[in-house]
Protein backbone atom coordinates (compact mmCIF):
# COMPACT_ATOMS: atom_id res chain seq x y z
CA UNK A 1 0.00 0.00 0.00
CA UNK A 2 1.30 3.46 -0.89
CA UNK A 3 -0.03 6.42 1.07
CA UNK A 4 0.80 9.97 0.11
CA UNK A 5 -0.14 13.14 1.99
CA UNK A 6 -0.73 16.18 -0.23
CA UNK A 7 -1.53 19.71 0.97
CA UNK A 8 -3.80 22.11 -0.90
CA UNK A 9 -7.16 22.36 -2.61
CA UNK A 10 -6.06 22.66 -6.21
CA UNK A 11 -3.80 19.67 -6.83
CA UNK A 12 -3.38 17.98 -10.15
CA UNK A 13 -3.61 14.39 -8.89
CA UNK A 14 -2.87 11.23 -10.83
CA UNK A 15 -5.58 8.56 -10.76
CA UNK A 16 -5.58 6.58 -7.53
CA UNK A 17 -7.58 3.92 -5.73
CA UNK A 18 -8.66 6.00 -2.76
CA UNK A 19 -8.61 9.74 -2.07
CA UNK A 20 -9.39 11.06 1.39
CA UNK A 21 -10.01 14.80 1.57
CA UNK A 22 -9.65 16.44 4.95
CA UNK A 23 -11.15 19.68 6.17
CA UNK A 24 -11.15 20.00 9.94
CA UNK A 25 -11.87 23.77 10.16
CA UNK A 26 -14.65 23.52 9.16
CA UNK A 27 -16.33 22.09 6.06
CA UNK A 28 -16.25 18.37 6.81
CA UNK A 29 -16.80 18.87 10.53
CA UNK A 30 -19.96 20.66 9.40
CA UNK A 31 -20.80 17.76 7.07
CA UNK A 32 -20.28 15.17 9.82
CA UNK A 33 -22.54 16.98 12.31
CA UNK A 34 -25.08 17.60 9.53
CA UNK A 35 -25.36 13.86 8.85
CA UNK A 36 -25.56 13.13 12.59
CA UNK A 37 -28.45 15.64 12.69
CA UNK A 38 -30.34 13.90 9.92
CA UNK A 39 -29.01 15.33 6.66
CA UNK A 40 -29.64 12.99 3.75
CA UNK A 41 -26.97 14.11 1.26
CA UNK A 42 -24.68 17.03 0.52
CA UNK A 43 -24.09 18.30 -3.01
CA UNK A 44 -20.74 20.02 -3.59
CA UNK A 45 -20.45 23.14 -5.73
CA UNK A 46 -17.50 25.29 -6.74
CA UNK A 47 -19.14 28.70 -6.59
CA UNK A 48 -21.87 30.73 -4.91
CA UNK A 49 -23.50 31.20 -8.31
CA UNK A 50 -23.59 27.46 -8.98
CA UNK A 51 -25.16 27.00 -5.56
CA UNK A 52 -27.92 29.52 -6.24
CA UNK A 53 -28.60 27.99 -9.69
CA UNK A 54 -28.93 24.52 -8.19
CA UNK A 55 -31.18 25.79 -5.41
CA UNK A 56 -33.41 27.52 -7.94
CA UNK A 57 -34.11 24.13 -9.51
CA UNK A 58 -34.47 22.50 -6.08
CA UNK A 59 -35.97 25.10 -3.75
CA UNK A 60 -36.26 22.60 -0.89
CA UNK A 61 -32.47 22.16 -0.70
CA UNK A 62 -30.50 24.20 1.82
CA UNK A 63 -27.47 26.26 0.82
CA UNK A 64 -24.53 26.06 3.25
CA UNK A 65 -21.06 27.51 3.20
CA UNK A 66 -18.83 30.55 3.29
CA UNK A 67 -16.68 33.02 1.43
CA UNK A 68 -13.59 34.12 3.40
CA UNK A 69 -15.03 32.15 6.31
CA UNK A 70 -18.09 34.43 6.45
CA UNK A 71 -21.79 33.69 5.91
CA UNK A 72 -23.12 34.22 2.38
CA UNK A 73 -26.16 36.43 1.89
CA UNK A 74 -29.09 34.31 0.73
CA UNK A 75 -27.61 31.05 2.03
CA UNK A 76 -29.56 29.07 4.60
CA UNK A 77 -26.53 28.07 6.68
CA UNK A 78 -23.02 29.36 7.23
CA UNK A 79 -19.95 27.15 7.66
CA UNK A 80 -20.25 26.81 11.42
CA UNK A 81 -20.65 23.44 13.15
CA UNK A 82 -22.34 25.34 15.98
CA UNK A 83 -25.07 26.58 13.61
CA UNK A 84 -25.48 23.09 12.18
CA UNK A 85 -26.06 21.39 15.52
CA UNK A 86 -28.74 24.00 16.32
CA UNK A 87 -30.59 23.43 13.01
CA UNK A 88 -33.28 20.92 12.13
CA UNK A 89 -31.72 19.00 9.25
CA UNK A 90 -33.82 15.84 9.35
CA UNK A 91 -34.16 14.49 5.80
CA UNK A 92 -32.66 17.65 4.31
CA UNK A 93 -30.40 17.91 1.29
CA UNK A 94 -27.62 20.47 1.52
CA UNK A 95 -25.67 22.25 -1.20
CA UNK A 96 -22.22 23.08 0.20
CA UNK A 97 -19.74 25.67 -1.07
CA UNK A 98 -16.52 26.27 0.87
CA UNK A 99 -13.02 27.59 0.20
CA UNK A 100 -10.89 24.56 0.98
CA UNK A 101 -12.75 21.35 1.75
CA UNK A 102 -15.35 21.49 -1.00
CA UNK A 103 -12.93 22.90 -3.59
CA UNK A 104 -10.28 20.36 -2.62
CA UNK A 105 -12.77 17.53 -3.04
CA UNK A 106 -14.01 18.71 -6.42
CA UNK A 107 -10.34 18.70 -7.49
CA UNK A 108 -9.74 15.18 -6.13
CA UNK A 109 -12.38 13.14 -7.93
CA UNK A 110 -9.91 11.07 -9.94
CA UNK A 111 -10.10 7.97 -7.72
CA UNK A 112 -12.13 4.77 -7.44
CA UNK A 113 -13.35 5.85 -4.01
CA UNK A 114 -13.36 9.30 -2.43
CA UNK A 115 -13.95 9.95 1.26
CA UNK A 116 -14.14 13.23 3.16
CA UNK A 117 -13.67 13.87 6.85
CA UNK A 118 -12.76 16.30 9.59
CA UNK A 119 -11.18 15.23 12.87
CA UNK A 120 -14.50 14.24 14.49
CA UNK A 121 -14.84 11.25 12.16
CA UNK A 122 -11.15 10.74 11.31
CA UNK A 123 -10.57 7.59 13.34
CA UNK A 124 -13.74 5.91 12.05
CA UNK A 125 -12.85 6.84 8.46
CA UNK A 126 -9.23 5.68 8.79
CA UNK A 127 -10.22 2.35 10.34
CA UNK A 128 -12.75 1.79 7.58
CA UNK A 129 -10.15 2.54 4.89
CA UNK A 130 -7.66 0.26 6.65
CA UNK A 131 -10.26 -2.50 6.49
CA UNK A 132 -11.27 -2.08 2.86
CA UNK A 133 -7.70 -1.63 1.66
CA UNK A 134 -6.69 -4.92 3.25
CA UNK A 135 -9.50 -6.71 1.46
CA UNK A 136 -7.95 -5.71 -1.88
CA UNK A 137 -5.39 -7.99 -3.46
CA UNK A 138 -3.40 -5.32 -5.26
CA UNK A 139 -0.94 -2.80 -3.90
CA UNK A 140 -3.26 0.15 -3.64
CA UNK A 141 -2.52 3.87 -3.89
CA UNK A 142 -4.12 6.18 -1.31
CA UNK A 143 -3.90 9.98 -1.41
CA UNK A 144 -4.69 11.92 1.74
CA UNK A 145 -5.43 15.51 0.80
CA UNK A 146 -5.07 18.09 3.58
CA UNK A 147 -7.25 20.68 1.89
CA UNK A 148 -5.99 23.89 3.51
CA UNK A 149 -2.83 24.84 1.58
CA UNK A 150 -0.90 25.83 4.74
CA UNK A 151 -3.07 24.82 7.71
CA UNK A 152 -1.63 22.46 10.30
CA UNK A 153 -5.19 21.47 11.31
CA UNK A 154 -5.68 19.41 8.16
CA UNK A 155 -2.06 18.25 7.99
CA UNK A 156 -2.14 16.93 11.57
CA UNK A 157 -5.34 15.07 10.82
CA UNK A 158 -3.83 13.65 7.61
CA UNK A 159 -0.83 12.27 9.54
CA UNK A 160 -3.22 10.78 12.13
CA UNK A 161 -5.30 9.07 9.43
CA UNK A 162 -2.19 7.77 7.66
CA UNK A 163 -0.85 6.22 10.87
CA UNK A 164 -4.16 4.42 11.48
CA UNK A 165 -4.47 3.14 7.91
CA UNK A 166 -0.92 1.81 8.18
CA UNK A 167 -1.79 0.28 11.55
CA UNK A 168 1.12 2.10 13.17
CA UNK A 169 -1.09 4.26 15.40
CA UNK A 170 1.91 6.45 16.07
CA UNK A 171 0.05 9.78 16.15
CA UNK A 172 -2.12 10.45 19.18
CA UNK A 173 -5.57 12.06 18.98
CA UNK A 174 -4.52 14.37 21.84
CA UNK A 175 -1.57 15.72 19.81
CA UNK A 176 -3.76 16.25 16.77
CA UNK A 177 -6.27 18.17 18.90
CA UNK A 178 -3.47 20.45 20.16
CA UNK A 179 -2.14 21.02 16.65
CA UNK A 180 -5.64 21.94 15.40
CA UNK A 181 -6.10 24.41 18.28
CA UNK A 182 -2.65 25.94 17.66
CA UNK A 183 -2.97 26.14 13.87
CA UNK A 184 -3.02 29.58 12.26
CA UNK A 185 -6.40 28.67 10.77
CA UNK A 186 -7.89 28.46 14.28
CA UNK A 187 -6.47 31.82 15.45
CA UNK A 188 -9.37 33.99 14.26
CA UNK A 189 -11.80 31.89 16.30
CA UNK A 190 -9.96 32.94 19.49
CA UNK A 191 -9.64 36.60 18.46
CA UNK A 192 -12.02 38.80 20.49
CA UNK A 193 -11.90 41.47 17.77
CA UNK A 194 -13.50 38.96 15.33
CA UNK A 195 -16.85 38.13 16.97
CA UNK A 196 -18.08 36.63 13.70
CA UNK A 197 -15.90 33.59 14.48
CA UNK A 198 -16.98 31.57 17.50
CA UNK A 199 -14.40 29.60 19.52
CA UNK A 200 -17.07 26.99 20.18
CA UNK A 201 -16.57 25.95 16.54
CA UNK A 202 -13.00 24.88 17.32
CA UNK A 203 -14.23 22.97 20.32
CA UNK A 204 -16.69 21.13 18.05
CA UNK A 205 -13.95 20.53 15.45
CA UNK A 206 -11.57 18.92 17.97
CA UNK A 207 -13.85 16.25 19.47
CA UNK A 208 -13.87 12.63 18.53
CA UNK A 209 -17.52 11.96 17.73
CA UNK A 210 -17.96 8.26 17.23
CA UNK A 211 -20.49 7.46 14.56
CA UNK A 212 -21.32 4.37 12.58
CA UNK A 213 -20.81 5.90 9.16
CA UNK A 214 -18.23 7.33 6.80
CA UNK A 215 -18.74 10.13 4.30
CA UNK A 216 -18.21 9.02 0.72
CA UNK A 217 -18.46 11.09 -2.45
CA UNK A 218 -20.82 9.83 -5.12
CA UNK A 219 -19.58 11.01 -8.51
CA UNK A 220 -22.29 9.36 -10.58
CA UNK A 221 -24.66 12.30 -10.18
CA UNK A 222 -24.18 15.39 -12.36
CA UNK A 223 -23.12 17.32 -9.28
CA UNK A 224 -20.94 15.23 -6.92
CA UNK A 225 -22.51 14.60 -3.54
CA UNK A 226 -21.41 13.32 -0.15
CA UNK A 227 -23.40 10.36 1.10
CA UNK A 228 -23.50 8.71 4.47
CA UNK A 229 -22.31 5.10 4.21
CA UNK A 230 -23.26 3.08 7.26
CA UNK A 231 -20.50 0.69 8.33
O1 LIG B 1 -14.92 28.66 6.85
C1 LIG B 1 -13.89 27.99 6.93
O2 LIG B 1 -13.64 27.34 7.95
C2 LIG B 1 -12.92 27.91 5.76
C3 LIG B 1 -12.63 29.23 5.20
S1 LIG B 1 -11.43 30.06 6.08
O3 LIG B 1 -10.20 29.22 6.07
O4 LIG B 1 -11.93 30.22 7.46
O5 LIG B 1 -11.24 31.35 5.41
O6 LIG B 1 -13.45 27.13 4.74
P1 LIG B 1 -13.19 25.55 4.69
O7 LIG B 1 -13.45 25.13 3.27
O8 LIG B 1 -14.17 24.96 5.65
O9 LIG B 1 -11.76 25.34 5.09
MG1 LIG C 1 -10.52 24.30 6.42
mmCIF file of C-alpha atoms and ligand atoms in Angstrom:
data_model
loop_
_atom_site.group_PDB
_atom_site.id
_atom_site.type_symbol
_atom_site.label_atom_id
_atom_site.label_comp_id
_atom_site.label_asym_id
_atom_site.label_seq_id
_atom_site.Cartn_x
_atom_site.Cartn_y
_atom_site.Cartn_z
ATOM 1 C CA UNK A 1 0.000 0.000 0.000
ATOM 2 C CA UNK A 2 1.296 3.460 -0.892
ATOM 3 C CA UNK A 3 -0.035 6.420 1.068
ATOM 4 C CA UNK A 4 0.798 9.967 0.106
ATOM 5 C CA UNK A 5 -0.140 13.143 1.992
ATOM 6 C CA UNK A 6 -0.729 16.177 -0.229
ATOM 7 C CA UNK A 7 -1.533 19.705 0.971
ATOM 8 C CA UNK A 8 -3.798 22.106 -0.898
ATOM 9 C CA UNK A 9 -7.160 22.363 -2.607
ATOM 10 C CA UNK A 10 -6.056 22.661 -6.211
ATOM 11 C CA UNK A 11 -3.804 19.675 -6.826
ATOM 12 C CA UNK A 12 -3.383 17.976 -10.147
ATOM 13 C CA UNK A 13 -3.606 14.389 -8.895
ATOM 14 C CA UNK A 14 -2.874 11.233 -10.833
ATOM 15 C CA UNK A 15 -5.576 8.557 -10.764
ATOM 16 C CA UNK A 16 -5.575 6.580 -7.530
ATOM 17 C CA UNK A 17 -7.578 3.917 -5.733
ATOM 18 C CA UNK A 18 -8.657 5.999 -2.756
ATOM 19 C CA UNK A 19 -8.608 9.736 -2.068
ATOM 20 C CA UNK A 20 -9.394 11.060 1.391
ATOM 21 C CA UNK A 21 -10.013 14.798 1.567
ATOM 22 C CA UNK A 22 -9.646 16.443 4.954
ATOM 23 C CA UNK A 23 -11.155 19.679 6.168
ATOM 24 C CA UNK A 24 -11.147 20.002 9.936
ATOM 25 C CA UNK A 25 -11.867 23.774 10.160
ATOM 26 C CA UNK A 26 -14.651 23.522 9.163
ATOM 27 C CA UNK A 27 -16.327 22.086 6.057
ATOM 28 C CA UNK A 28 -16.255 18.370 6.815
ATOM 29 C CA UNK A 29 -16.804 18.865 10.526
ATOM 30 C CA UNK A 30 -19.964 20.658 9.400
ATOM 31 C CA UNK A 31 -20.799 17.760 7.067
ATOM 32 C CA UNK A 32 -20.283 15.169 9.822
ATOM 33 C CA UNK A 33 -22.537 16.983 12.309
ATOM 34 C CA UNK A 34 -25.079 17.601 9.534
ATOM 35 C CA UNK A 35 -25.358 13.862 8.851
ATOM 36 C CA UNK A 36 -25.560 13.134 12.586
ATOM 37 C CA UNK A 37 -28.448 15.642 12.694
ATOM 38 C CA UNK A 38 -30.338 13.905 9.917
ATOM 39 C CA UNK A 39 -29.012 15.335 6.662
ATOM 40 C CA UNK A 40 -29.639 12.994 3.748
ATOM 41 C CA UNK A 41 -26.969 14.108 1.262
ATOM 42 C CA UNK A 42 -24.679 17.033 0.522
ATOM 43 C CA UNK A 43 -24.086 18.299 -3.015
ATOM 44 C CA UNK A 44 -20.737 20.016 -3.591
ATOM 45 C CA UNK A 45 -20.450 23.137 -5.728
ATOM 46 C CA UNK A 46 -17.502 25.291 -6.744
ATOM 47 C CA UNK A 47 -19.138 28.699 -6.592
ATOM 48 C CA UNK A 48 -21.869 30.727 -4.915
ATOM 49 C CA UNK A 49 -23.498 31.199 -8.312
ATOM 50 C CA UNK A 50 -23.586 27.460 -8.978
ATOM 51 C CA UNK A 51 -25.155 26.997 -5.560
ATOM 52 C CA UNK A 52 -27.920 29.519 -6.242
ATOM 53 C CA UNK A 53 -28.600 27.991 -9.687
ATOM 54 C CA UNK A 54 -28.934 24.521 -8.189
ATOM 55 C CA UNK A 55 -31.178 25.787 -5.406
ATOM 56 C CA UNK A 56 -33.415 27.525 -7.939
ATOM 57 C CA UNK A 57 -34.105 24.128 -9.510
ATOM 58 C CA UNK A 58 -34.470 22.495 -6.080
ATOM 59 C CA UNK A 59 -35.966 25.100 -3.755
ATOM 60 C CA UNK A 60 -36.265 22.601 -0.892
ATOM 61 C CA UNK A 61 -32.470 22.159 -0.703
ATOM 62 C CA UNK A 62 -30.499 24.200 1.823
ATOM 63 C CA UNK A 63 -27.471 26.260 0.817
ATOM 64 C CA UNK A 64 -24.535 26.057 3.251
ATOM 65 C CA UNK A 65 -21.059 27.513 3.200
ATOM 66 C CA UNK A 66 -18.831 30.549 3.289
ATOM 67 C CA UNK A 67 -16.683 33.019 1.429
ATOM 68 C CA UNK A 68 -13.592 34.121 3.396
ATOM 69 C CA UNK A 69 -15.026 32.153 6.306
ATOM 70 C CA UNK A 70 -18.089 34.432 6.454
ATOM 71 C CA UNK A 71 -21.790 33.688 5.912
ATOM 72 C CA UNK A 72 -23.119 34.220 2.381
ATOM 73 C CA UNK A 73 -26.165 36.434 1.893
ATOM 74 C CA UNK A 74 -29.091 34.311 0.732
ATOM 75 C CA UNK A 75 -27.607 31.054 2.031
ATOM 76 C CA UNK A 76 -29.564 29.072 4.598
ATOM 77 C CA UNK A 77 -26.535 28.068 6.675
ATOM 78 C CA UNK A 78 -23.023 29.360 7.226
ATOM 79 C CA UNK A 79 -19.953 27.150 7.658
ATOM 80 C CA UNK A 80 -20.246 26.811 11.425
ATOM 81 C CA UNK A 81 -20.646 23.437 13.150
ATOM 82 C CA UNK A 82 -22.344 25.338 15.983
ATOM 83 C CA UNK A 83 -25.068 26.577 13.606
ATOM 84 C CA UNK A 84 -25.484 23.094 12.181
ATOM 85 C CA UNK A 85 -26.064 21.390 15.516
ATOM 86 C CA UNK A 86 -28.741 24.000 16.321
ATOM 87 C CA UNK A 87 -30.587 23.425 13.011
ATOM 88 C CA UNK A 88 -33.276 20.916 12.127
ATOM 89 C CA UNK A 89 -31.718 18.995 9.253
ATOM 90 C CA UNK A 90 -33.825 15.842 9.348
ATOM 91 C CA UNK A 91 -34.165 14.487 5.801
ATOM 92 C CA UNK A 92 -32.655 17.646 4.311
ATOM 93 C CA UNK A 93 -30.400 17.913 1.293
ATOM 94 C CA UNK A 94 -27.615 20.471 1.518
ATOM 95 C CA UNK A 95 -25.668 22.252 -1.203
ATOM 96 C CA UNK A 96 -22.225 23.078 0.202
ATOM 97 C CA UNK A 97 -19.741 25.672 -1.066
ATOM 98 C CA UNK A 98 -16.521 26.272 0.872
ATOM 99 C CA UNK A 99 -13.023 27.595 0.197
ATOM 100 C CA UNK A 100 -10.886 24.562 0.979
ATOM 101 C CA UNK A 101 -12.748 21.350 1.753
ATOM 102 C CA UNK A 102 -15.346 21.486 -1.002
ATOM 103 C CA UNK A 103 -12.926 22.903 -3.586
ATOM 104 C CA UNK A 104 -10.283 20.358 -2.620
ATOM 105 C CA UNK A 105 -12.767 17.530 -3.043
ATOM 106 C CA UNK A 106 -14.006 18.713 -6.425
ATOM 107 C CA UNK A 107 -10.343 18.703 -7.492
ATOM 108 C CA UNK A 108 -9.743 15.178 -6.129
ATOM 109 C CA UNK A 109 -12.383 13.143 -7.930
ATOM 110 C CA UNK A 110 -9.913 11.066 -9.945
ATOM 111 C CA UNK A 111 -10.098 7.972 -7.723
ATOM 112 C CA UNK A 112 -12.127 4.774 -7.437
ATOM 113 C CA UNK A 113 -13.351 5.848 -4.007
ATOM 114 C CA UNK A 114 -13.355 9.303 -2.433
ATOM 115 C CA UNK A 115 -13.948 9.953 1.263
ATOM 116 C CA UNK A 116 -14.144 13.234 3.160
ATOM 117 C CA UNK A 117 -13.667 13.866 6.849
ATOM 118 C CA UNK A 118 -12.759 16.298 9.589
ATOM 119 C CA UNK A 119 -11.183 15.229 12.873
ATOM 120 C CA UNK A 120 -14.501 14.237 14.495
ATOM 121 C CA UNK A 121 -14.839 11.254 12.162
ATOM 122 C CA UNK A 122 -11.155 10.744 11.309
ATOM 123 C CA UNK A 123 -10.571 7.592 13.344
ATOM 124 C CA UNK A 124 -13.736 5.906 12.046
ATOM 125 C CA UNK A 125 -12.854 6.836 8.463
ATOM 126 C CA UNK A 126 -9.232 5.677 8.789
ATOM 127 C CA UNK A 127 -10.219 2.348 10.343
ATOM 128 C CA UNK A 128 -12.745 1.792 7.584
ATOM 129 C CA UNK A 129 -10.155 2.543 4.893
ATOM 130 C CA UNK A 130 -7.660 0.256 6.653
ATOM 131 C CA UNK A 131 -10.264 -2.502 6.493
ATOM 132 C CA UNK A 132 -11.271 -2.080 2.860
ATOM 133 C CA UNK A 133 -7.699 -1.631 1.661
ATOM 134 C CA UNK A 134 -6.688 -4.921 3.251
ATOM 135 C CA UNK A 135 -9.501 -6.708 1.462
ATOM 136 C CA UNK A 136 -7.953 -5.710 -1.880
ATOM 137 C CA UNK A 137 -5.385 -7.988 -3.458
ATOM 138 C CA UNK A 138 -3.398 -5.324 -5.265
ATOM 139 C CA UNK A 139 -0.942 -2.804 -3.895
ATOM 140 C CA UNK A 140 -3.264 0.152 -3.643
ATOM 141 C CA UNK A 141 -2.524 3.875 -3.889
ATOM 142 C CA UNK A 142 -4.125 6.176 -1.311
ATOM 143 C CA UNK A 143 -3.900 9.981 -1.410
ATOM 144 C CA UNK A 144 -4.691 11.920 1.743
ATOM 145 C CA UNK A 145 -5.429 15.511 0.796
ATOM 146 C CA UNK A 146 -5.069 18.092 3.584
ATOM 147 C CA UNK A 147 -7.250 20.684 1.890
ATOM 148 C CA UNK A 148 -5.990 23.890 3.512
ATOM 149 C CA UNK A 149 -2.831 24.843 1.579
ATOM 150 C CA UNK A 150 -0.897 25.827 4.736
ATOM 151 C CA UNK A 151 -3.071 24.817 7.711
ATOM 152 C CA UNK A 152 -1.627 22.464 10.295
ATOM 153 C CA UNK A 153 -5.194 21.474 11.305
ATOM 154 C CA UNK A 154 -5.685 19.406 8.161
ATOM 155 C CA UNK A 155 -2.064 18.249 7.988
ATOM 156 C CA UNK A 156 -2.141 16.929 11.568
ATOM 157 C CA UNK A 157 -5.345 15.071 10.817
ATOM 158 C CA UNK A 158 -3.831 13.653 7.613
ATOM 159 C CA UNK A 159 -0.833 12.268 9.541
ATOM 160 C CA UNK A 160 -3.219 10.781 12.128
ATOM 161 C CA UNK A 161 -5.297 9.071 9.431
ATOM 162 C CA UNK A 162 -2.191 7.772 7.663
ATOM 163 C CA UNK A 163 -0.849 6.218 10.868
ATOM 164 C CA UNK A 164 -4.162 4.419 11.483
ATOM 165 C CA UNK A 165 -4.475 3.140 7.908
ATOM 166 C CA UNK A 166 -0.917 1.810 8.179
ATOM 167 C CA UNK A 167 -1.794 0.280 11.549
ATOM 168 C CA UNK A 168 1.122 2.102 13.172
ATOM 169 C CA UNK A 169 -1.094 4.259 15.396
ATOM 170 C CA UNK A 170 1.914 6.446 16.070
ATOM 171 C CA UNK A 171 0.050 9.784 16.145
ATOM 172 C CA UNK A 172 -2.124 10.454 19.181
ATOM 173 C CA UNK A 173 -5.567 12.063 18.980
ATOM 174 C CA UNK A 174 -4.518 14.366 21.841
ATOM 175 C CA UNK A 175 -1.565 15.719 19.809
ATOM 176 C CA UNK A 176 -3.763 16.251 16.772
ATOM 177 C CA UNK A 177 -6.273 18.171 18.900
ATOM 178 C CA UNK A 178 -3.467 20.450 20.164
ATOM 179 C CA UNK A 179 -2.140 21.024 16.649
ATOM 180 C CA UNK A 180 -5.636 21.939 15.405
ATOM 181 C CA UNK A 181 -6.104 24.414 18.279
ATOM 182 C CA UNK A 182 -2.647 25.943 17.655
ATOM 183 C CA UNK A 183 -2.974 26.140 13.866
ATOM 184 C CA UNK A 184 -3.019 29.582 12.265
ATOM 185 C CA UNK A 185 -6.398 28.665 10.766
ATOM 186 C CA UNK A 186 -7.886 28.459 14.280
ATOM 187 C CA UNK A 187 -6.466 31.816 15.454
ATOM 188 C CA UNK A 188 -9.366 33.986 14.260
ATOM 189 C CA UNK A 189 -11.801 31.895 16.302
ATOM 190 C CA UNK A 190 -9.961 32.940 19.494
ATOM 191 C CA UNK A 191 -9.643 36.598 18.456
ATOM 192 C CA UNK A 192 -12.022 38.797 20.494
ATOM 193 C CA UNK A 193 -11.898 41.474 17.774
ATOM 194 C CA UNK A 194 -13.496 38.962 15.327
ATOM 195 C CA UNK A 195 -16.848 38.128 16.974
ATOM 196 C CA UNK A 196 -18.085 36.625 13.699
ATOM 197 C CA UNK A 197 -15.905 33.592 14.481
ATOM 198 C CA UNK A 198 -16.978 31.566 17.505
ATOM 199 C CA UNK A 199 -14.399 29.599 19.518
ATOM 200 C CA UNK A 200 -17.074 26.989 20.180
ATOM 201 C CA UNK A 201 -16.573 25.955 16.535
ATOM 202 C CA UNK A 202 -13.001 24.881 17.319
ATOM 203 C CA UNK A 203 -14.229 22.973 20.321
ATOM 204 C CA UNK A 204 -16.692 21.134 18.049
ATOM 205 C CA UNK A 205 -13.953 20.527 15.453
ATOM 206 C CA UNK A 206 -11.572 18.923 17.966
ATOM 207 C CA UNK A 207 -13.846 16.255 19.474
ATOM 208 C CA UNK A 208 -13.871 12.632 18.533
ATOM 209 C CA UNK A 209 -17.519 11.955 17.734
ATOM 210 C CA UNK A 210 -17.959 8.258 17.226
ATOM 211 C CA UNK A 211 -20.493 7.463 14.562
ATOM 212 C CA UNK A 212 -21.316 4.373 12.581
ATOM 213 C CA UNK A 213 -20.813 5.895 9.164
ATOM 214 C CA UNK A 214 -18.226 7.334 6.801
ATOM 215 C CA UNK A 215 -18.743 10.130 4.299
ATOM 216 C CA UNK A 216 -18.209 9.018 0.715
ATOM 217 C CA UNK A 217 -18.462 11.092 -2.451
ATOM 218 C CA UNK A 218 -20.816 9.826 -5.120
ATOM 219 C CA UNK A 219 -19.581 11.010 -8.506
ATOM 220 C CA UNK A 220 -22.291 9.359 -10.577
ATOM 221 C CA UNK A 221 -24.656 12.299 -10.179
ATOM 222 C CA UNK A 222 -24.176 15.387 -12.361
ATOM 223 C CA UNK A 223 -23.116 17.319 -9.281
ATOM 224 C CA UNK A 224 -20.945 15.234 -6.919
ATOM 225 C CA UNK A 225 -22.506 14.603 -3.539
ATOM 226 C CA UNK A 226 -21.412 13.319 -0.149
ATOM 227 C CA UNK A 227 -23.400 10.363 1.102
ATOM 228 C CA UNK A 228 -23.504 8.707 4.468
ATOM 229 C CA UNK A 229 -22.307 5.100 4.208
ATOM 230 C CA UNK A 230 -23.258 3.083 7.258
ATOM 231 C CA UNK A 231 -20.501 0.694 8.334
HETATM 232 O O1 LIG B 1 -14.918 28.658 6.847
HETATM 233 C C1 LIG B 1 -13.894 27.988 6.934
HETATM 234 O O2 LIG B 1 -13.636 27.343 7.952
HETATM 235 C C2 LIG B 1 -12.918 27.913 5.763
HETATM 236 C C3 LIG B 1 -12.635 29.225 5.197
HETATM 237 S S1 LIG B 1 -11.428 30.063 6.081
HETATM 238 O O3 LIG B 1 -10.199 29.218 6.070
HETATM 239 O O4 LIG B 1 -11.925 30.220 7.457
HETATM 240 O O5 LIG B 1 -11.237 31.346 5.414
HETATM 241 O O6 LIG B 1 -13.447 27.127 4.738
HETATM 242 P P1 LIG B 1 -13.192 25.549 4.689
HETATM 243 O O7 LIG B 1 -13.447 25.126 3.270
HETATM 244 O O8 LIG B 1 -14.165 24.957 5.648
HETATM 245 O O9 LIG B 1 -11.763 25.336 5.089
HETATM 246 MG MG1 LIG B 2 -10.521 24.297 6.421
#
